[in-house]
Coordinates of C-alpha atoms in Angstrom, one line a residue:
M1 CA 8.7 -12.8 -7.2
A2 CA 10.6 -10.3 -5.0
H3 CA 9.7 -6.6 -5.4
D4 CA 10.9 -3.3 -3.8
V5 CA 8.1 -0.9 -4.8
F6 CA 4.3 -1.2 -4.1
I7 CA 2.2 1.0 -6.4
S8 CA -1.0 2.3 -4.9
Y9 CA -3.6 3.8 -7.2
S10 CA -7.3 4.2 -7.8
S11 CA -8.6 1.8 -10.4
Q12 CA -9.7 4.9 -12.4
D13 CA -6.0 5.8 -12.7
K14 CA -4.9 2.4 -13.9
P15 CA -3.4 3.7 -17.2
V16 CA -1.2 6.1 -15.3
A17 CA -0.3 3.5 -12.7
D18 CA 0.7 1.0 -15.4
A19 CA 2.9 3.6 -17.1
V20 CA 4.6 4.4 -13.8
C21 CA 5.1 0.7 -13.2
A22 CA 6.6 0.2 -16.7
A23 CA 9.0 3.2 -16.2
V24 CA 10.2 2.0 -12.8
E25 CA 10.6 -1.6 -14.0
S26 CA 12.6 -0.4 -17.0
A27 CA 15.2 0.8 -14.5
A28 CA 15.4 -2.8 -13.2
V29 CA 13.4 -2.0 -10.0
R30 CA 10.7 -4.7 -9.5
C31 CA 7.2 -3.4 -8.6
W32 CA 4.1 -5.0 -7.1
I33 CA 0.9 -3.7 -8.7
A34 CA -2.6 -5.1 -8.5
P35 CA -4.2 -6.9 -10.1
R36 CA -1.2 -8.1 -12.1
D37 CA 0.6 -9.5 -9.0
V38 CA -2.3 -10.9 -7.0
Q39 CA -1.8 -14.7 -6.8
P40 CA -4.8 -16.6 -8.2
G41 CA -7.0 -18.0 -5.5
R42 CA -5.6 -15.7 -2.8
S43 CA -7.5 -13.0 -0.9
F44 CA -7.1 -9.7 -2.8
A45 CA -6.9 -7.7 0.5
G46 CA -4.5 -10.2 2.0
E47 CA -2.2 -10.1 -1.0
I48 CA -2.1 -6.3 -0.8
T49 CA -1.3 -6.3 2.9
R50 CA 1.5 -8.8 2.3
A51 CA 2.9 -6.9 -0.6
I52 CA 3.0 -3.6 1.4
Q53 CA 4.7 -5.3 4.3
R54 CA 7.3 -6.8 2.0
S55 CA 8.0 -3.5 0.1
K56 CA 10.6 -0.9 0.8
V57 CA 8.8 2.0 -0.9
M58 CA 5.2 2.9 -1.8
V59 CA 4.6 4.9 -4.9
L60 CA 1.2 6.7 -4.6
I61 CA -0.5 7.7 -7.8
F62 CA -2.3 10.7 -6.3
S63 CA -5.4 12.1 -8.0
A64 CA -8.9 13.3 -7.1
H65 CA -9.9 9.6 -7.5
T66 CA -7.2 8.4 -5.2
N67 CA -8.1 11.1 -2.6
A68 CA -11.6 9.8 -2.5
S69 CA -10.6 6.1 -2.2
E70 CA -11.0 4.4 1.2
Q71 CA -9.0 1.5 -0.1
V72 CA -6.0 3.7 -1.0
L73 CA -6.3 5.3 2.4
R74 CA -6.0 1.9 4.0
E75 CA -3.0 1.1 1.8
V76 CA -1.3 4.3 2.9
Q77 CA -2.0 3.6 6.5
L78 CA -0.5 0.1 6.2
A79 CA 2.5 1.6 4.5
A80 CA 3.0 4.2 7.2
N81 CA 2.6 1.5 9.9
A82 CA 5.3 -0.6 8.0
H83 CA 7.6 2.5 7.9
L84 CA 7.7 2.6 4.1
H85 CA 8.9 5.6 2.3
I86 CA 5.9 7.0 0.4
V87 CA 6.6 8.8 -2.8

């Protein structure tokens, strides 16, 4: 399914990320969020990379957990390389 927004977050902040996703989607803007949108049988890392490359915006759920996450740093680097707006 097509999406415009990639939501990046630490797994420890999942309740906040889910709430942000629900709020954005209630405005009819489709989001991509893991693990909900990872296709079964596909590489988790590959799915994240593809989702970032196909997005227009990254919403970063920033917290102390996020700040310490190497995975989130990789996602932000991919988003910057893809020239996404990061909110």
